[in-house]
Coordinates of C-alpha atoms in Angstrom, one line a residue:
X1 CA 0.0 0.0 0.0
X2 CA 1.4 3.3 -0.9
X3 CA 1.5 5.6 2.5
X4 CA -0.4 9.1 2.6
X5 CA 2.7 10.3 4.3
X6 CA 5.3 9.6 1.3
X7 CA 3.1 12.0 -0.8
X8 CA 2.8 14.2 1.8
X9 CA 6.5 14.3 2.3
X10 CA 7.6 15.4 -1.2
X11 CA 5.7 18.9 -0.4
X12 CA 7.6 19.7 2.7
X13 CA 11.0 22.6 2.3
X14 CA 12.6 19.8 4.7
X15 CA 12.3 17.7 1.8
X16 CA 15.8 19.3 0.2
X17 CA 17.5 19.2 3.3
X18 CA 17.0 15.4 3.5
X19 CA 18.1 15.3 0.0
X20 CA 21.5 17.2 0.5
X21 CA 21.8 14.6 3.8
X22 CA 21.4 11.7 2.2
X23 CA 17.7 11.2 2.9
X24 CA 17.2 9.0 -0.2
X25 CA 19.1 5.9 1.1
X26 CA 17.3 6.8 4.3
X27 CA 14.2 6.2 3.0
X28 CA 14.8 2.6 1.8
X29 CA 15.0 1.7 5.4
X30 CA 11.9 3.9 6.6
X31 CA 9.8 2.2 8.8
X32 CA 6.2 1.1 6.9
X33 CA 4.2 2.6 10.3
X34 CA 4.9 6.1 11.5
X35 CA 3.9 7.0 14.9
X36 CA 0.4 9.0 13.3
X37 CA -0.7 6.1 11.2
X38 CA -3.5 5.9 10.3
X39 CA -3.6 9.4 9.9
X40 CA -7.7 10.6 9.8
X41 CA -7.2 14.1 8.4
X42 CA -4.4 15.3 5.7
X43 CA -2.0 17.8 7.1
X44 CA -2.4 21.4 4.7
X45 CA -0.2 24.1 3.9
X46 CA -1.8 27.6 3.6
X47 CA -2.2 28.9 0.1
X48 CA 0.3 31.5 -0.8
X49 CA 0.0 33.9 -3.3
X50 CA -1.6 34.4 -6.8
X51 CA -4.0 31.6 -7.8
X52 CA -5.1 31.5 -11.3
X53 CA -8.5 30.5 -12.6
X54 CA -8.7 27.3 -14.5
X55 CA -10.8 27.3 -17.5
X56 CA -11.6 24.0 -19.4
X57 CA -13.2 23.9 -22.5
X58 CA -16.3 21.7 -22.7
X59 CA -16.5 20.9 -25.9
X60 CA -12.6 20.0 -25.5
X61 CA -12.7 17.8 -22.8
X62 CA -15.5 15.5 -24.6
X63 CA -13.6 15.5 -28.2
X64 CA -10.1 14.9 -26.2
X65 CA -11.7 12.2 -23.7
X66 CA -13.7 10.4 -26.1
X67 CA -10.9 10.4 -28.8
X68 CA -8.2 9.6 -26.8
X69 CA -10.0 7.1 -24.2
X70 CA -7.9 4.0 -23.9
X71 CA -7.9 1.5 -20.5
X72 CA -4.7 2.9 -18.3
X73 CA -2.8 0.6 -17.1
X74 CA -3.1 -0.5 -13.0
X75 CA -1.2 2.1 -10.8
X76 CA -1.6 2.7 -7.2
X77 CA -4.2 4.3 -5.6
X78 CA -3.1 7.4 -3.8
X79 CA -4.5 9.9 -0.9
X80 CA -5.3 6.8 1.4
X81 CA -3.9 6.0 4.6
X82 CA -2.1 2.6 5.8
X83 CA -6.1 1.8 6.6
X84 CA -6.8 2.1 2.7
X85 CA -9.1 4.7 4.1
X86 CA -9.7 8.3 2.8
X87 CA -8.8 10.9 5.2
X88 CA -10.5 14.2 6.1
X89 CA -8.9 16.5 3.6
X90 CA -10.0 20.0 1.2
X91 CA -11.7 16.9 -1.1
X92 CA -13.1 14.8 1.1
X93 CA -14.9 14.3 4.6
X94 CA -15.6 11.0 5.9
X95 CA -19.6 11.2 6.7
X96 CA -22.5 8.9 7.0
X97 CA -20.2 6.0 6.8
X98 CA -17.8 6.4 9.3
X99 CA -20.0 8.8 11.6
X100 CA -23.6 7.9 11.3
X101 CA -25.8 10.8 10.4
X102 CA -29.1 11.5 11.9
X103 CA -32.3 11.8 9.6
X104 CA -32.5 15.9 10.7
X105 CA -28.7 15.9 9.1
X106 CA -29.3 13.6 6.1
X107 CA -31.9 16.2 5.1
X108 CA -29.8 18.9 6.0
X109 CA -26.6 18.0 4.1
X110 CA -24.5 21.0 3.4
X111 CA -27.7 23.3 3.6
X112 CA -26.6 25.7 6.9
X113 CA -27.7 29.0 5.5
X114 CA -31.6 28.3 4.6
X115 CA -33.6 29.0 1.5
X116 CA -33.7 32.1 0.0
X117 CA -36.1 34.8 1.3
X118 CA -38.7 36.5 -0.6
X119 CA -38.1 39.4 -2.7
X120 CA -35.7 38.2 -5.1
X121 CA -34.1 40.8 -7.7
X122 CA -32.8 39.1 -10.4
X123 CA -29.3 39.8 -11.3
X124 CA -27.8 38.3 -14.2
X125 CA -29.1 35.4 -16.7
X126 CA -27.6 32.7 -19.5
X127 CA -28.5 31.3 -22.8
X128 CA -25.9 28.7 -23.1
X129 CA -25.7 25.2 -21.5
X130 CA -28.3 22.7 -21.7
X131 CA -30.7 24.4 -19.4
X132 CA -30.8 28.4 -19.0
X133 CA -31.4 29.7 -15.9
X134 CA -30.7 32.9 -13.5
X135 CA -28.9 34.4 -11.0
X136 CA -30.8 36.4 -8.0
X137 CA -30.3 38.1 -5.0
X138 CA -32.6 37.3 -1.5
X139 CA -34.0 39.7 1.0
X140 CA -30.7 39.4 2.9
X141 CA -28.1 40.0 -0.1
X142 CA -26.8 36.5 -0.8
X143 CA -26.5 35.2 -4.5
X144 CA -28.5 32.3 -5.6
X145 CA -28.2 30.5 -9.1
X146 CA -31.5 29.4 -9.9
X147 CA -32.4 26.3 -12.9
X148 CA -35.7 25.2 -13.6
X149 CA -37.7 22.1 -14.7
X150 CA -38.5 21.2 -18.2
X151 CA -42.6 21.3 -18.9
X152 CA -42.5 17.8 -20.1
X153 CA -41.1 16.5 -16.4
X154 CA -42.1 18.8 -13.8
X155 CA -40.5 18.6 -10.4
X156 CA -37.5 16.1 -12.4
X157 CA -34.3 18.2 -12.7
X158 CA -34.8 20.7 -9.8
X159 CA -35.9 17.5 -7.4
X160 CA -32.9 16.0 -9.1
X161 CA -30.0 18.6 -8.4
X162 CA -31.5 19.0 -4.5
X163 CA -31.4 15.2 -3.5
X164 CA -28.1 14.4 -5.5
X165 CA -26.5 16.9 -3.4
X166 CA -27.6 15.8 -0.1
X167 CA -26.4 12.3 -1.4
X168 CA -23.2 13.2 -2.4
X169 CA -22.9 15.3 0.9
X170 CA -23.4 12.3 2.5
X171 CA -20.9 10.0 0.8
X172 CA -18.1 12.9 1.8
X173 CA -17.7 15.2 -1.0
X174 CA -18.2 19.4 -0.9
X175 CA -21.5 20.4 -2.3
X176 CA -23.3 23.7 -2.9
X177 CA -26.4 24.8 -0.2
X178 CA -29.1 23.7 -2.9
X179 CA -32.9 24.3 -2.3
X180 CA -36.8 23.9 -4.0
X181 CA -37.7 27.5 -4.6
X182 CA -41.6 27.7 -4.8
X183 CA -42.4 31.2 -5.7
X184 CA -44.9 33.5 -7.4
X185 CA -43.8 35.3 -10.7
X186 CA -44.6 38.6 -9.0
X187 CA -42.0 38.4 -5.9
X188 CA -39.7 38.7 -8.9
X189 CA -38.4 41.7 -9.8
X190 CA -35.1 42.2 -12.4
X191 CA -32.7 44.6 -11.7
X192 CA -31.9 47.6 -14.1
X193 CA -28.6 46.4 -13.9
X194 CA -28.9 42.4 -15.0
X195 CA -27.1 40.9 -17.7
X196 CA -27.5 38.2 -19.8
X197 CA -25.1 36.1 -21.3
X198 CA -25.7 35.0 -25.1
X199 CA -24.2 31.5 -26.7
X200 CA -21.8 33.2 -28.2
X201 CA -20.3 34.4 -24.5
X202 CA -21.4 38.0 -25.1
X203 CA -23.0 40.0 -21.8
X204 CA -25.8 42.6 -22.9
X205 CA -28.1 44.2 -20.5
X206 CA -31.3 41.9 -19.8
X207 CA -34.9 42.9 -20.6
X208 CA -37.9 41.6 -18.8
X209 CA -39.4 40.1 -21.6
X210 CA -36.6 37.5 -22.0
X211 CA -37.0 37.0 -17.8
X212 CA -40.7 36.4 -18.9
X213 CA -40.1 34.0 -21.6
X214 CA -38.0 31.7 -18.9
X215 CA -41.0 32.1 -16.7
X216 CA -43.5 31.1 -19.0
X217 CA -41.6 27.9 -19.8
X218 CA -42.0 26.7 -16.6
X219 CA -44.9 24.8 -15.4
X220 CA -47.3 26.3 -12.7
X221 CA -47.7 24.4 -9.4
X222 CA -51.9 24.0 -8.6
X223 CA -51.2 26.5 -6.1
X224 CA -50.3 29.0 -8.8
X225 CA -46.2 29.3 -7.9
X226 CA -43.3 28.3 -10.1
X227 CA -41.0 25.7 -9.0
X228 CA -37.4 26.4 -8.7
X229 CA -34.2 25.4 -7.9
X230 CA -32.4 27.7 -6.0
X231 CA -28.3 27.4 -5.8
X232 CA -26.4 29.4 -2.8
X233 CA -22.7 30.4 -4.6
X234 CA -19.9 29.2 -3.0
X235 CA -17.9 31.0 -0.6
X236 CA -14.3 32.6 -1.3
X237 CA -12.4 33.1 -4.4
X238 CA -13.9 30.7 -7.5
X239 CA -10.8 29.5 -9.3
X240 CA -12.8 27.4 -11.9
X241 CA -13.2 23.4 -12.3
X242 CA -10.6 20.8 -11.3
X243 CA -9.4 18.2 -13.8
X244 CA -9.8 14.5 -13.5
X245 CA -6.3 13.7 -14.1
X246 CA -3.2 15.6 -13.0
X247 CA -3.0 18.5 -10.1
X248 CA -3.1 22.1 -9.7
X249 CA 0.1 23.3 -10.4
X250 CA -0.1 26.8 -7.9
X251 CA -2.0 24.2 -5.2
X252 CA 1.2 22.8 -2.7
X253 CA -1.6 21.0 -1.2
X254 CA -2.6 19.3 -4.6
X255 CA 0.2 17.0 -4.8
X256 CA -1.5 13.9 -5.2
X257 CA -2.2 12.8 -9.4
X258 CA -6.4 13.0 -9.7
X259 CA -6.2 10.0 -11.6
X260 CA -5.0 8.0 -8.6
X261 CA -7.3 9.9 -6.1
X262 CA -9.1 7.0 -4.4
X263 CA -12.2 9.4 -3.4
X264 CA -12.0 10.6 -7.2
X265 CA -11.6 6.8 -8.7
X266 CA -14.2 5.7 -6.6
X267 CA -16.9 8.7 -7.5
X268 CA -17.8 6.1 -10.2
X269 CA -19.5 3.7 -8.0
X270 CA -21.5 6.9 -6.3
X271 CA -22.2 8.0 -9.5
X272 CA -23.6 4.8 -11.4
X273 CA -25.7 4.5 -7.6
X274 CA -27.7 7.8 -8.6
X275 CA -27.0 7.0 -12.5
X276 CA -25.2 10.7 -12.4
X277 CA -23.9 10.4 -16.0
X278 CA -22.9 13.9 -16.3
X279 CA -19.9 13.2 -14.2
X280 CA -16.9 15.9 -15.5
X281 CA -14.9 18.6 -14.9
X282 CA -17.3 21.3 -15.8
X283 CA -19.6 20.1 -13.3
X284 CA -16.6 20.7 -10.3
X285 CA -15.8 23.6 -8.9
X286 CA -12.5 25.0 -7.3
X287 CA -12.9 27.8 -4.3
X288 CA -10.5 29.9 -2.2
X289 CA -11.8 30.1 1.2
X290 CA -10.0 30.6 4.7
X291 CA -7.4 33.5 5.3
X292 CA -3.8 33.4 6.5
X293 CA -2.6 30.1 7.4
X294 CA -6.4 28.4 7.0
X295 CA -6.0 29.4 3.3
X296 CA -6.9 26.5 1.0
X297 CA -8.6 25.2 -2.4
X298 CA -12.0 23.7 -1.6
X299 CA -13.0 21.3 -4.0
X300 CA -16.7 21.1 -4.6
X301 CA -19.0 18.6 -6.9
X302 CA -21.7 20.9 -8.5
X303 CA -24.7 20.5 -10.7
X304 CA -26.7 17.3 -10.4
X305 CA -29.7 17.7 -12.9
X306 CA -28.9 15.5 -15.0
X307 CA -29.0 12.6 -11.9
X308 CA -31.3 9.9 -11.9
X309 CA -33.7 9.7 -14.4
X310 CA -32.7 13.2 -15.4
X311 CA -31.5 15.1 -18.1
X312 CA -31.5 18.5 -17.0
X313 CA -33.9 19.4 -19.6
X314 CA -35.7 16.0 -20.7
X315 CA -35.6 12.8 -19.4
X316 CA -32.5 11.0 -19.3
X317 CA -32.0 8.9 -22.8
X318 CA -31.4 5.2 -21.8
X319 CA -28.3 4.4 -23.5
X320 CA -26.9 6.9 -20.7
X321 CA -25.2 5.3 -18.2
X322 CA -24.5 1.9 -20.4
X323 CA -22.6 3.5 -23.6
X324 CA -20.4 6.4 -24.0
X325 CA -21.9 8.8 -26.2
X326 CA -18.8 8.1 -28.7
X327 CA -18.3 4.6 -29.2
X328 CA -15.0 3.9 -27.7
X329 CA -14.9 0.2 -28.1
X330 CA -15.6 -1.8 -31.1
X331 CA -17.4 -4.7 -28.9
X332 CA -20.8 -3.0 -29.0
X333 CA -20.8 -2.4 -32.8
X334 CA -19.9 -5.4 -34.2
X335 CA -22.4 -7.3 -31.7
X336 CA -25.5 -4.6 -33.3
X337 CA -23.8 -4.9 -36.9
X338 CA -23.7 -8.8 -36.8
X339 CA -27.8 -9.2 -35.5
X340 CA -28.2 -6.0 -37.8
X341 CA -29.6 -4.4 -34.8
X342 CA -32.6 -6.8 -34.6
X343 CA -31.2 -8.4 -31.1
X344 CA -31.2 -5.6 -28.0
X345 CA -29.1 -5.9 -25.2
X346 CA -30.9 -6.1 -22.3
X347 CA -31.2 -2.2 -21.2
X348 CA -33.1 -1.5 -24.5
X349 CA -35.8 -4.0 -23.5
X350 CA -36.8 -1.7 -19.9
X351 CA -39.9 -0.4 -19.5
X352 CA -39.7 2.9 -17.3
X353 CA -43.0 4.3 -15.5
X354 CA -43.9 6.7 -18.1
X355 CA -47.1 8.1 -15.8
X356 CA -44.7 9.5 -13.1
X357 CA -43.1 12.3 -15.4
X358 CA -40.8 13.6 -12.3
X359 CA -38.7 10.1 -12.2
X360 CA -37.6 10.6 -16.2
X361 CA -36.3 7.2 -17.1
X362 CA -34.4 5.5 -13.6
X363 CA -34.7 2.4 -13.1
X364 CA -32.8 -0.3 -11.3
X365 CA -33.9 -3.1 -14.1
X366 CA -30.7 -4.1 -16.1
X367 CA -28.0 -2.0 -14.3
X368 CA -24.5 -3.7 -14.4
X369 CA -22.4 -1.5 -11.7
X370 CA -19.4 -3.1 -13.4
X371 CA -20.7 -1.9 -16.9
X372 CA -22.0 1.6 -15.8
X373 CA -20.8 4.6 -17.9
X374 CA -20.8 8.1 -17.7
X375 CA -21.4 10.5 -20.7
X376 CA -18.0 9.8 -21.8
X377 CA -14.3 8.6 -20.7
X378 CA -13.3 10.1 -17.2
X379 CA -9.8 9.2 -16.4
X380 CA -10.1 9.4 -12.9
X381 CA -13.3 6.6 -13.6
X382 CA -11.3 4.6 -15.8
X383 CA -8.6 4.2 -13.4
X384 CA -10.5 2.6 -11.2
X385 CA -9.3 -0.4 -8.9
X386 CA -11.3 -3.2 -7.3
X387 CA -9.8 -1.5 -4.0
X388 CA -11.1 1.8 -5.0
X389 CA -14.5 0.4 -6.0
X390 CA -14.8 -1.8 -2.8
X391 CA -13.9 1.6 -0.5
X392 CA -17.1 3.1 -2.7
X393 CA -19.2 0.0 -2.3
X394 CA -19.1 -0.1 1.5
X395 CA -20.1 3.2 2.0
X396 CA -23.2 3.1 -0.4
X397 CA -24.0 -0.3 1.8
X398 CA -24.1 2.0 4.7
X399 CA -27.3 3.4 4.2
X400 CA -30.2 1.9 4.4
X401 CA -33.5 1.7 3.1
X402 CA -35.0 4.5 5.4
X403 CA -31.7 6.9 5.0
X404 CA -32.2 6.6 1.2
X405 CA -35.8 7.7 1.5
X406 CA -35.6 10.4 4.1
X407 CA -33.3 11.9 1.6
X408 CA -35.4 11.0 -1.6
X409 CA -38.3 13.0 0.2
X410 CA -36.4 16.1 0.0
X411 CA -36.7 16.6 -3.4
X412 CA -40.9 17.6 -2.3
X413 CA -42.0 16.1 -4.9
X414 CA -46.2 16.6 -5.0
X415 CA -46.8 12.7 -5.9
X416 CA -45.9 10.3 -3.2
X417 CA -45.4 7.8 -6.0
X418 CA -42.6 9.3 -7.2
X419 CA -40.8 8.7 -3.7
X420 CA -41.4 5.4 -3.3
X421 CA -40.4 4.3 -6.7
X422 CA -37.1 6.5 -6.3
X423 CA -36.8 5.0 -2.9
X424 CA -37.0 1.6 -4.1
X425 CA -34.9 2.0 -7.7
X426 CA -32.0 3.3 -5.2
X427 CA -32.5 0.6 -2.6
X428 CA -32.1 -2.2 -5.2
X429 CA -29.0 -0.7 -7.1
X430 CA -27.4 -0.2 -3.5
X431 CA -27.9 -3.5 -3.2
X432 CA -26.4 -4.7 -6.4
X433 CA -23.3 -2.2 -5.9
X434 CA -22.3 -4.8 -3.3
X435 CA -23.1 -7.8 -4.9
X436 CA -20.9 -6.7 -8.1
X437 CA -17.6 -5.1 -5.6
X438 CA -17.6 -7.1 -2.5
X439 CA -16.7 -10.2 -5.0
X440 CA -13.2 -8.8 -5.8
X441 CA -11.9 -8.6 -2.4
X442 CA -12.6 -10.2 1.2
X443 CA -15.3 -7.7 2.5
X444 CA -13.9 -7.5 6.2
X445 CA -13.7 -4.7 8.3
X446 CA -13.6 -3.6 11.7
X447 CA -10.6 -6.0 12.6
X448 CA -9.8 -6.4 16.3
X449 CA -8.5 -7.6 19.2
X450 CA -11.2 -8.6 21.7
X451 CA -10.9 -10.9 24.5
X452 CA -7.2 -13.0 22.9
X453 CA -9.0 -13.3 19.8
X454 CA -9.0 -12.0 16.2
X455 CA -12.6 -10.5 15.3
X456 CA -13.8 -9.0 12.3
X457 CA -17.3 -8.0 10.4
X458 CA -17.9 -9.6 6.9
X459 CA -19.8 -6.8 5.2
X460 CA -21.2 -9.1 2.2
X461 CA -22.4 -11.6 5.1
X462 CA -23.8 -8.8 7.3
X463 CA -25.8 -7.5 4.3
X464 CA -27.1 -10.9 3.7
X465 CA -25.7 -11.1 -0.2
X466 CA -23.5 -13.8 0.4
X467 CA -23.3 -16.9 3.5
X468 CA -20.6 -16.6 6.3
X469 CA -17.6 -17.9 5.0
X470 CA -14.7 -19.7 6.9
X471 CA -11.0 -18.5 7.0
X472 CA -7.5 -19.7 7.0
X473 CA -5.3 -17.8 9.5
X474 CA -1.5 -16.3 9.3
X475 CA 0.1 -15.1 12.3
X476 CA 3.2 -13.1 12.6
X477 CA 5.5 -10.5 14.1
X478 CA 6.0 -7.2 12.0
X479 CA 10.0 -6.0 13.0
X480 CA 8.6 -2.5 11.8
X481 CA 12.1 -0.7 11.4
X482 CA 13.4 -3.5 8.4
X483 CA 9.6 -3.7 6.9
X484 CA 9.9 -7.8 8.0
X485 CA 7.0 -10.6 9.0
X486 CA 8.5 -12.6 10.6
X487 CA 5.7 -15.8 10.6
X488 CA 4.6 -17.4 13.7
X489 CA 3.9 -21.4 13.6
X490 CA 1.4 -23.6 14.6
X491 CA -0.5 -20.5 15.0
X492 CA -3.6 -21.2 12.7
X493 CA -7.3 -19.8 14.7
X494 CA -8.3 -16.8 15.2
X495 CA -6.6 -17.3 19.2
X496 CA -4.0 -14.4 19.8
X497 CA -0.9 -16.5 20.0
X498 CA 0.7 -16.4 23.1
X499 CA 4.2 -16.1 21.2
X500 CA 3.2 -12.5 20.7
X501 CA 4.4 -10.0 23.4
X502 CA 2.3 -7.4 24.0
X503 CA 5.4 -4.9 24.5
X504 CA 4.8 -0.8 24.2
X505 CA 5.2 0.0 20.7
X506 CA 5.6 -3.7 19.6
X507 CA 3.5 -5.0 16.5
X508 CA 2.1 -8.2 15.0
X509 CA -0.3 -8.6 12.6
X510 CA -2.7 -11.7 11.0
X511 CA -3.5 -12.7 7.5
X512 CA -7.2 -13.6 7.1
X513 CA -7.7 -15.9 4.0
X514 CA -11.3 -17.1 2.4
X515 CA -10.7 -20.6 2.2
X516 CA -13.5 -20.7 -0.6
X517 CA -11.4 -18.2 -2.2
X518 CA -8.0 -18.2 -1.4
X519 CA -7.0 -15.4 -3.9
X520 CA -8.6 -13.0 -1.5
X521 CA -7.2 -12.0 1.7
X522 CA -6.7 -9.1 4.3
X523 CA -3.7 -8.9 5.9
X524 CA -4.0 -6.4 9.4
X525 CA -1.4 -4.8 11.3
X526 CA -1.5 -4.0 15.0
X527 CA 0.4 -1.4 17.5
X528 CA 0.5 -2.8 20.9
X529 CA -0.5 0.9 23.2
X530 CA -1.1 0.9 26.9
X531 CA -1.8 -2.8 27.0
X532 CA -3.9 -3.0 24.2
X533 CA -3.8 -3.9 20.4
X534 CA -4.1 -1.2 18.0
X535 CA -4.9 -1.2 14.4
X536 CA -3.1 0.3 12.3
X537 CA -3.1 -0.8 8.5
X538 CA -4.6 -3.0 6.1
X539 CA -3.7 -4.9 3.2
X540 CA -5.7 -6.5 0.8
X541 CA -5.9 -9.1 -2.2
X542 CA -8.1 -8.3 -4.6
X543 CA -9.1 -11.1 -7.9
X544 CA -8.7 -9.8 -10.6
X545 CA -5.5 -7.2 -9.9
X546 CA -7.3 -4.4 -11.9
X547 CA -10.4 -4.3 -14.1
X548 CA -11.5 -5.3 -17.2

């Protein structure tokens, strides 16, 4: 496993002192376990200096993507600790998974400021993107960016972008403050001084007919309001999207390659979960917040309307999510060129509930989490690991049926229908998320020490998608300082041995095998503190090594 720390490291000034001394043949005899493992949060360095804003071109990141989209060869997974775990860090927050959240905070999410407050002036507007929408300021000053729902699927995209960011706030990632907007036309008001910005890029000064024509495009609740979705804008200086592959150059805290960020590889299982197939840089956004030495880039996920059966603007085609939108693989042609299109695979054949217009086209019928695919090629997705996808898979297993739909009801949808068959779509691809990616590795967590005895939870057993299984066991002493086991015979049950002195600072570890699988194993590492046995890395074997 590569250590947290060893990235870390390369960032610090020390770094060409240790050089000059030598440091290189030092580190060849480092110790694998440093006295902070496993570390929970990342250490950061405040941001000096000029940042620039990024800019990536849309248009370019779908030609180069698609075009140039070829399976990476297997390399590390980075930002984890000796735990395989993702620390707290500017990216990432461990969340519902590791700290249970209440149902108050599962409908919270990231929303701390509230709603916005009635009168809204409306500030600036857009033409490009798939859906136009606004920008307005509340009763109390603060910028919203506000989308709307297509008349064909009422209550889809805004319900879509609200509850697919109290998901992903959930699963650790930095969201905007997103919120239903229910309004009357007249608590609008535009003001002299809005703008509105044409395809072509070009700002001109905004009439109110054109804030009419958005209006009358949207369909009127019975109560006689417009639905909305209302967007808080993020705090501090916005330095534009992040790429999925590379770093920031003018970040020092961005030292690890995106490709090989395990919360970033393993956004693809989250995303085929809520079928999020608009998965890309544009839809990431980088932020300056903090002052002095709490400076930092925040790194946010952003615009979710074209989540589960979602399109922002119609209802989500269903080749989304199984093809690319290029072909990038020859498979899938000649198979339709050789049954001359006559035989469909098995997606094509789903029938979606066309009488619920706010779902779109979800459904849980047919979905491969293996297979899933977003628009196109994401090189962070494509570098993908069984670890990585496991670490995903076990935190979509952590919520259950009534966290899904505590959350799904937050999208105030006016047909109690739509709920349930949200609630139930999400419940049953949760469920196949861990059938497909606790296969490739032994699913066992929470190891311990209790009572002389190695204990453990099976995750795919706990679930109830596969029977308990029955391990092989491999005891030994770790000589930390020379990176050694140093195996410990007729030591084969899950009975501490009593070779194994329990010595301040001392560490042994056990290798857990599945005897109906003996490819897979995890291998845990214990720190003997104050009497007791401390964990303090994992290992494991994954079958296959990488993906297909």
């Amino acid at each position: 496993m590569v250590r947290l720390q060893s990235c870390i490291r390369k960032t610090f000034p020390l770094l060409l002192i240790n050089i000059a001394l030598g440091y290189g043949e030092a580190q060849a005899q480092e110790p694998r376990f440093l006295p902070d493992d496993p570390l929970v949060r990342v250490p950061a360095h405040a941001v000096a200096g000029q940042l620039r804003e990024q800019k990536i071109d849309e248009l370019y990141d779908f030609a180069y993507n698609s075009a140039h989209y070829k399976k990476p060869a297997a390399t590390p997974s980075l930002g984890i600790n000796t735990l395989g775990e993702v620390p707290d860090s500017a990216w990432y927050t461990n969340r519902h998974a590791l700290h249970r959240m209440t149902r108050e905070a599962l409908q919270r999410g990231a929303r701390k400021s509230g709603p916005p407050v009635s009168p809204f002036t409306v500030v600036a507007a857009k033409t490009e993107g798939v859906t136009p929408g606004f920008r307005i300021k509340d009763a109390k000053g603060r910028l919203f960016f506000v989308k709307v729902d297509a008349k064909s699927n009422p209550e889809m995209a805004t319900a879509a972008d609200v509850i697919g960011a109290l998901f992903f706030y959930a699963l650790g990632y930095n969201v905007p403050e997103n919120y239903i907007l229910a309004a009357r036309r007249e608590e609008f008001q535009l003001s002299p001084k809005a703008t509105i910005k044409t395809a072509n890029g070009k700002k001109r000064p905004m009439h109110k007919k054109e804030l009419d024509n958005v209006f009358d495009a949207v369909s009127v609740m019975k109560d006689g309001r417009i639905r909305l979705m209302a967007s808080l804008g993020i705090d501090g200086k916005l330095l534009g999207p992040f790429s999925y592959q590379d770093t920031r150059s003018d970040d020092p805290n961005d030292i690890v390659p995106h490709q090989q960020r395990r919360d970033l590889r393993g956004l693809a299982v989250f995303c085929a979960w809520l079928n999020h197939t608009d998965a890309k840089s544009l839809n990431s956004l980088d932020a300056l917040q903090g002052k002095g030495s709490h400076a930092q880039v925040v790194h946010y996920l952003i615009d979710f309307g074209a989540a589960f059966g979602s399109d922002s603007d119609i209802a989500k085609d269903p080749r989304h999510g199984r093809e690319f939108v290029v072909p990038t693989s020859g498979k899938e042609m000649i198979r339709k060129l050789s049954t001359f299109g006559v035989v469909p695979a098995k997606w094509e054949t789903v029938h979606y509930p066309h009488n619920l217009k706010a779902v779109g086209k979800f459904t849980s019928d047919a979905f491969d989490p293996v297979l899933w695919k977003s628009n196109y090629p994401n090189p962070a997705f494509q570098a993908m690991l069984p670890d990585d996808a496991y670490w995903a898979a076990k935190q979509v297993m952590a919520f259950t049926d009534e966290d899904i739909r505590v959350i799904v009801e937050q999208g105030e949808f006016s047909d109690g229908r739509v709920v349930d068959y949200i609630t139930n779509a999400l419940i049953a691809r949760r469920d196949a998320i861990g059938r497909a990616w606790f296969q490739y590795v032994l699913p066992v967590e929470n190891v311990r020490i209790e009572n002389g005895e190695l204990q453990f939870d099976n995750l795919a057993a706990d679930h109830g998608l596969v029977a308990m299984a029955s391990y092989k066991y491999r005891w030994f002493r770790w000589n930390n300082a020379h990176y050694k086991k140093e195996p410990i015979t007729n030591a084969a049950s899950a009975k501490l041995p009593s070779e194994i002195a329990s010595a301040n600072g001392s560490y042994m570890g056990c290798t857990l095998v599945d005897t109906a699988r003996p490819n897979h194993s995890v291998t845990a590492y214990f720190r003997s503190h104050a009497g007791e046995w401390q964990l303090v890395g994992i290992d494991r074997k994954s079958d296959p090594l990488s993906l297909p």
